[in-house]
PDB file of C-alpha atoms in Angstrom:
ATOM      1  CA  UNK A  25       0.000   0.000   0.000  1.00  0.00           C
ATOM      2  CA  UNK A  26       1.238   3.294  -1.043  1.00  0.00           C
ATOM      3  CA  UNK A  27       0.605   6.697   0.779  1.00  0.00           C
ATOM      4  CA  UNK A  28      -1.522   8.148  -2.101  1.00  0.00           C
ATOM      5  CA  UNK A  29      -3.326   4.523  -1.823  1.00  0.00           C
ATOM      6  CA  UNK A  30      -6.829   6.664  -2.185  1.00  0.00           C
ATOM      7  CA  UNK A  31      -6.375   8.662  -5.412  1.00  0.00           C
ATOM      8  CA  UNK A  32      -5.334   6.013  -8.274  1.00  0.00           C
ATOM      9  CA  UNK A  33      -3.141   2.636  -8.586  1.00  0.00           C
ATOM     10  CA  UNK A  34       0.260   2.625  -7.131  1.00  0.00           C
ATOM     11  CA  UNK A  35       1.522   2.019 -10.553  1.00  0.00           C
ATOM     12  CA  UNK A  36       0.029   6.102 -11.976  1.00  0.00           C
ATOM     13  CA  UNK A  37      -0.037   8.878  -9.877  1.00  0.00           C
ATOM     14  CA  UNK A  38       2.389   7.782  -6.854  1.00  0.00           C
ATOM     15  CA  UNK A  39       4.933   6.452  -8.919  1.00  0.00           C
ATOM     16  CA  UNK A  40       4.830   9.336 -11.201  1.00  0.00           C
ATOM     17  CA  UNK A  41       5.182  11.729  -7.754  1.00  0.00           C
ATOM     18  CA  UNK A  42       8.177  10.113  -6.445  1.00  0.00           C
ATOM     19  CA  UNK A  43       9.882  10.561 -10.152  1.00  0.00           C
ATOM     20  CA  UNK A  44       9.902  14.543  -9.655  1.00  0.00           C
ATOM     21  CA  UNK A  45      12.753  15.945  -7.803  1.00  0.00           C
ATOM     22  CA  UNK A  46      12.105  18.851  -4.999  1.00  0.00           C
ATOM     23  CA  UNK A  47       8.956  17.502  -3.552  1.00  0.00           C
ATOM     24  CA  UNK A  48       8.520  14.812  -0.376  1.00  0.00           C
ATOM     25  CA  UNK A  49       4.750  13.927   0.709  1.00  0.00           C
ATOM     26  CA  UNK A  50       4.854  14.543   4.455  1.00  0.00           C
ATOM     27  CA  UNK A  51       1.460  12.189   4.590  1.00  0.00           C
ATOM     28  CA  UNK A  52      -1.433  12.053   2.236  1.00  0.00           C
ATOM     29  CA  UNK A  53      -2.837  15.153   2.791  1.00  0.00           C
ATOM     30  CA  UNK A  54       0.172  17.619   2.245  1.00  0.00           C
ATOM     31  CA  UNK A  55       2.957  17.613  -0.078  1.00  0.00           C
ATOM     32  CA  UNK A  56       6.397  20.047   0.904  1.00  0.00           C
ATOM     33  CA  UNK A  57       8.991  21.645  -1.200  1.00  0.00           C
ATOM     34  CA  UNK A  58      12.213  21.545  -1.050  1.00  0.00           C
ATOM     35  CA  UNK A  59      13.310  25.311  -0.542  1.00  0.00           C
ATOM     36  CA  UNK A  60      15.754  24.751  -3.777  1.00  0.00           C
ATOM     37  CA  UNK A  61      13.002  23.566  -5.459  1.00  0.00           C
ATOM     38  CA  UNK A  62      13.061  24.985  -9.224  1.00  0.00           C
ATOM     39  CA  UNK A  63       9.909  26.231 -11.474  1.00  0.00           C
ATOM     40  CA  UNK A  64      10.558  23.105 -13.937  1.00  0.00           C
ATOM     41  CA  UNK A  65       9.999  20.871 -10.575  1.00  0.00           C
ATOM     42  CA  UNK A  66       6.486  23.018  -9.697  1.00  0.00           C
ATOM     43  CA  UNK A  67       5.369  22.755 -13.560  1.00  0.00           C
ATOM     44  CA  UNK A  68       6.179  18.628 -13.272  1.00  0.00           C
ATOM     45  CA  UNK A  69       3.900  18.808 -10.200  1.00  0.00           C
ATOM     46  CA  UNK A  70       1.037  21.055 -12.116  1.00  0.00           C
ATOM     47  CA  UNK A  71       1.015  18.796 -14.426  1.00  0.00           C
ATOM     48  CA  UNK A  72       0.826  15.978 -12.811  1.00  0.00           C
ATOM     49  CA  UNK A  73      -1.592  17.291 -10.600  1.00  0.00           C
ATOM     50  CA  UNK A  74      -4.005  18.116 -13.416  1.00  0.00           C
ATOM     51  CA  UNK A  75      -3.492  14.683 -15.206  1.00  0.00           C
ATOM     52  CA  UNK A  76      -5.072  13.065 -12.037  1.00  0.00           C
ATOM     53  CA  UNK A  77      -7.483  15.792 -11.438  1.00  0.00           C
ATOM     54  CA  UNK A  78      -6.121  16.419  -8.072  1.00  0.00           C
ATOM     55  CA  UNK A  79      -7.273  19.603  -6.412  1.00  0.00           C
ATOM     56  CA  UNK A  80      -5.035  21.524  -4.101  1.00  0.00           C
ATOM     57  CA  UNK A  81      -4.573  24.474  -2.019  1.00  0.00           C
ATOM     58  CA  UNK A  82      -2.186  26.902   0.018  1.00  0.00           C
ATOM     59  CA  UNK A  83      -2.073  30.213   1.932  1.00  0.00           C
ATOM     60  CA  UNK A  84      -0.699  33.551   0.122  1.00  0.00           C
ATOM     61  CA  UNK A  85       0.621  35.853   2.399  1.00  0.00           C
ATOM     62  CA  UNK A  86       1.346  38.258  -0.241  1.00  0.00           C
ATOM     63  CA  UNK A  87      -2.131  38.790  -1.785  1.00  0.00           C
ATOM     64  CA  UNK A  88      -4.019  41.622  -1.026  1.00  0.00           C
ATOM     65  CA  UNK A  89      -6.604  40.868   1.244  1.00  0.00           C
ATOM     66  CA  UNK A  90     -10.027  42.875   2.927  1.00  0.00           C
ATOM     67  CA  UNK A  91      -9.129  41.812   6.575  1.00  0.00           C
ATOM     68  CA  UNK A  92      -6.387  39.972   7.417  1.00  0.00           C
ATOM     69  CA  UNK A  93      -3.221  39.787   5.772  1.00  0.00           C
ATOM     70  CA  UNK A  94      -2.448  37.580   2.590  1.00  0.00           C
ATOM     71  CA  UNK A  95      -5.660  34.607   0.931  1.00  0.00           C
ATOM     72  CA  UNK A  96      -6.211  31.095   1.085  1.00  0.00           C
ATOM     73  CA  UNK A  97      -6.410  30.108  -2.549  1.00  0.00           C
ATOM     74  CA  UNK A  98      -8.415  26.378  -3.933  1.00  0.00           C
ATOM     75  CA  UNK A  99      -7.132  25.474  -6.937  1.00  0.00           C
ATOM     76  CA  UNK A 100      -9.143  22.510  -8.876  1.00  0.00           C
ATOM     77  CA  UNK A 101      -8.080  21.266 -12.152  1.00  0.00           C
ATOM     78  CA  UNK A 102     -10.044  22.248 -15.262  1.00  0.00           C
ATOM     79  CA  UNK A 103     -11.270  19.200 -17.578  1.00  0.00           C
ATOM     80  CA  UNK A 104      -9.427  21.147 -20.479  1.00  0.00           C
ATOM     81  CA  UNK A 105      -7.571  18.937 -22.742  1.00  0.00           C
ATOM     82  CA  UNK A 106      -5.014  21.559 -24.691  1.00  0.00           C
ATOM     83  CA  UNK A 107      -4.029  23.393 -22.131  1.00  0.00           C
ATOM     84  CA  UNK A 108      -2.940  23.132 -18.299  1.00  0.00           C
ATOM     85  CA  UNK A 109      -5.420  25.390 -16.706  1.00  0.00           C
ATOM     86  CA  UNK A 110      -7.197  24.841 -12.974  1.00  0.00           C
ATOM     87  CA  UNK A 111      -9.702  26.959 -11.822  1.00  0.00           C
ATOM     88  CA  UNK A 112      -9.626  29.196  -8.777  1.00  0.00           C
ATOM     89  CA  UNK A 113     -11.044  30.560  -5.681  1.00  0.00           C
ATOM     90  CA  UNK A 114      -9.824  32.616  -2.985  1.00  0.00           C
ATOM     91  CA  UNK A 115     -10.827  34.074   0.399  1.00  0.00           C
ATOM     92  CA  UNK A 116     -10.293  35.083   4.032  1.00  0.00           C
ATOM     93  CA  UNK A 117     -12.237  35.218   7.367  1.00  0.00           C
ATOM     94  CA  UNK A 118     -15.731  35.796   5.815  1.00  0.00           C
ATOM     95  CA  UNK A 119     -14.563  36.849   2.376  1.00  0.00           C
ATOM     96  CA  UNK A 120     -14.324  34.721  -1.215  1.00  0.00           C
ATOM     97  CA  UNK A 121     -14.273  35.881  -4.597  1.00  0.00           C
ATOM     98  CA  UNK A 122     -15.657  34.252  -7.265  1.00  0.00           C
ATOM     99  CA  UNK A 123     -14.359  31.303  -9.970  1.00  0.00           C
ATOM    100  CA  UNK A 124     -11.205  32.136 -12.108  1.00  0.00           C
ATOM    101  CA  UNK A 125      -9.580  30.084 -14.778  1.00  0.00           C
ATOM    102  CA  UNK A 126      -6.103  30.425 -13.971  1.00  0.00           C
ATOM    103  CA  UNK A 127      -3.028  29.512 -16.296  1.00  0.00           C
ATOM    104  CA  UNK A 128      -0.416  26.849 -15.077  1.00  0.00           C
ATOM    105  CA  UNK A 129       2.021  29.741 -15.418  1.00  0.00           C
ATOM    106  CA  UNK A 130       0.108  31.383 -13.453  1.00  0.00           C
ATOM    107  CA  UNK A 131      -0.307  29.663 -10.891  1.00  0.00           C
ATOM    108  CA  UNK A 132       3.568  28.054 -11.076  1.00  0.00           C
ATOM    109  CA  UNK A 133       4.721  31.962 -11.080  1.00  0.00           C
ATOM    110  CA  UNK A 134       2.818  31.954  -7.618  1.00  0.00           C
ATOM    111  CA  UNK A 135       4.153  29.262  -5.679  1.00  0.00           C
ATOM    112  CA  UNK A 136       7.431  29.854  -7.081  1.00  0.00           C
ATOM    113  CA  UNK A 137       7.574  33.369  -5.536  1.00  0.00           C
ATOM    114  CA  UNK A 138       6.108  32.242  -2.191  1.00  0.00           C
ATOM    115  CA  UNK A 139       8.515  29.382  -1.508  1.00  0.00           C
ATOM    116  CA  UNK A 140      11.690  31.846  -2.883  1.00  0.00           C
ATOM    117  CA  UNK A 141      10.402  34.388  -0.613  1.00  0.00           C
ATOM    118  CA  UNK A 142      10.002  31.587   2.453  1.00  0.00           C
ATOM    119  CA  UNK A 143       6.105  31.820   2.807  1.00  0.00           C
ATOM    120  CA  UNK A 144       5.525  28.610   1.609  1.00  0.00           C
ATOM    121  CA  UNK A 145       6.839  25.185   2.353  1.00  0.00           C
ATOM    122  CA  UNK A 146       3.789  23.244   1.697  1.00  0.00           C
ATOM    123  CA  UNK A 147       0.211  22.668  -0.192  1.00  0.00           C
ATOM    124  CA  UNK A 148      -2.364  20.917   0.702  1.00  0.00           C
ATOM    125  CA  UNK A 149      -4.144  17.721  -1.608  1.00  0.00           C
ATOM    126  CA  UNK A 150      -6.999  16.894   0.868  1.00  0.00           C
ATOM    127  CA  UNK A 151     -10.508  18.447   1.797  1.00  0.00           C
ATOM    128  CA  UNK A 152     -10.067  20.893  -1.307  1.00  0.00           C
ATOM    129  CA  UNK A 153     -13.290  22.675  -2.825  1.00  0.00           C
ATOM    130  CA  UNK A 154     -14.157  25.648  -4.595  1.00  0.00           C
ATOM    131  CA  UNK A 155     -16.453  27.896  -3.565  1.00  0.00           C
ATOM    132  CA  UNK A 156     -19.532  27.087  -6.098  1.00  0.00           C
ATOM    133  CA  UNK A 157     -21.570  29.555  -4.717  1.00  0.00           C
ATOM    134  CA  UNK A 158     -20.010  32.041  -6.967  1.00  0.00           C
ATOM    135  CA  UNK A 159     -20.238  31.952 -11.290  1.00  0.00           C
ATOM    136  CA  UNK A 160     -17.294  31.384 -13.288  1.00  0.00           C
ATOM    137  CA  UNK A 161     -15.453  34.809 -13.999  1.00  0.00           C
ATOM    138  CA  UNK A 162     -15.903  36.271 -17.851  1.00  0.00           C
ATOM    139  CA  UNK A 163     -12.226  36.012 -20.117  1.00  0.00           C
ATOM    140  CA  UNK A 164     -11.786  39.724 -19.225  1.00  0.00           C
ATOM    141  CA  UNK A 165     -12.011  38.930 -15.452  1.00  0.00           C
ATOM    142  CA  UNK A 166      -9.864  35.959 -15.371  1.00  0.00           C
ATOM    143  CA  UNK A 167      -7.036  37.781 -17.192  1.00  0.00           C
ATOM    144  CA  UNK A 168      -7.125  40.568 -14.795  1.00  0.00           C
ATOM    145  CA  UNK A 169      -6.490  37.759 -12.044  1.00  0.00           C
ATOM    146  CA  UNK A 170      -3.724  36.152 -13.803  1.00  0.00           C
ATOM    147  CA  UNK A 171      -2.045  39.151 -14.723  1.00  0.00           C
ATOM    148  CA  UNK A 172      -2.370  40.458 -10.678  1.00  0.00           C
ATOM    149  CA  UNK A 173      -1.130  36.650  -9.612  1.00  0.00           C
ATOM    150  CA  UNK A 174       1.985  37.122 -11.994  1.00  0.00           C
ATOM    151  CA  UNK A 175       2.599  40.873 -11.011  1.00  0.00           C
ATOM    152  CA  UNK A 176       2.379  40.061  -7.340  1.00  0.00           C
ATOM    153  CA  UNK A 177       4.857  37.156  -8.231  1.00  0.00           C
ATOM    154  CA  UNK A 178       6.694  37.834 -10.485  1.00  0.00           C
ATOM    155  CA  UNK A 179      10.964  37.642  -9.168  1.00  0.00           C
ATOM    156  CA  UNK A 180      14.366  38.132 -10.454  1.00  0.00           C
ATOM    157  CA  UNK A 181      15.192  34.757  -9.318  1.00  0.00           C
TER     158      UNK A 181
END
C-alpha cells in the first residue's frame, strides 16, 4: 500500500510523484517543497496534478486581502484537454471571490515566488473545494487575475 493509496493505482499517480525531484509527501494530505526547489519541478507537479485531477490548495501571504493579511487560494483542475489550466477561488475570514480560470504559469509563477520568498513550504491535496456559490469569472475577469497573480509574483530569481 502506497501513501496516495486513495487517489489512483500505485503504478500512476504515486509512482509518477516520487519521479519529480524537490517535492517529499509529508502524509497524504500535504505535499512540501524543497526550498531549492526549481519552477521546472512546480510545472512537473502542475502537471501531474491536473493529469489526475487532483485539487489543491495553500495560503498567500502576499495577496491583497479585505481583513487579514495575505488569501487562502483552492485550486481545482479544469477538464481542459489543450491546455494546463485549474480553476480558482480565494478568500479570508468571511470573504471569497468568485471562480477564475487560472493559467499553469500562473499559478507556477505563484508558488514559485512564495517558496523563494520563504512563505511557503507546503500545499495541501486533501478536503479541497471551490467555492460554487459564486459563477465562473468572464475572459476579461480571469485575465485581470492572472495578470495580478503574476505581477504580485513575479521575481528576479
Amino acid at each position: 500500500m502506497g501513501l496516495f493509496d486513495f487517489f489512483k493505482p500505485r503504478s500512476s499517480f504515486e509512482n509518477e510523484f516520487y519521479k519529480i525531484d524537490g517535492l517529499s509527501p509529508l502524509n497524504a494530505k500535504v505535499i512540501e517543497f524543497n526550498p531549492n526547489v526549481t519552477m521546472d519541478t512546480i510545472l512537473q507537479l502542475l502537471s501531474l496534478l491536473h493529469q489526475n485531477r487532483i485539487a489543491f490548495s495553500f495560503y498567500d501571504a502576499l495577496y491583497p486581502s479585505v481583513s487579514d493579511t495575505g488569501t487562502y487560494f483552492d485550486y481545482q483542475p479544469t477538464k481542459n484537454e489543450t491546455a494546463i489550466t485549474f480553476l480558482m477561488t480565494l478568500g479570508n475570514h468571511g470573504w471569497s471571490g468568485g471562480i477564475y480560470e487560472i493559467s499553469e504559469n500562473t499559478v507556477a509563477t505563484q508558488i514559485f515566488n512564495l517558496i523563494y520568498q520563504n512563505h511557503l513550504q507546503v500545499i495541501s491535496i486533501d478536503k479541497v473545494r471551490l467555492f460554487t456559490h459564486h459563477p465562473l469569472k468572464d475572459v476579461a475577469q480571469n485575465l485581470k487575475q492572472n495578470e495580478l497573480i503574476c505581477g504580485l509574483h513575479t521575481t528576479e530569481a
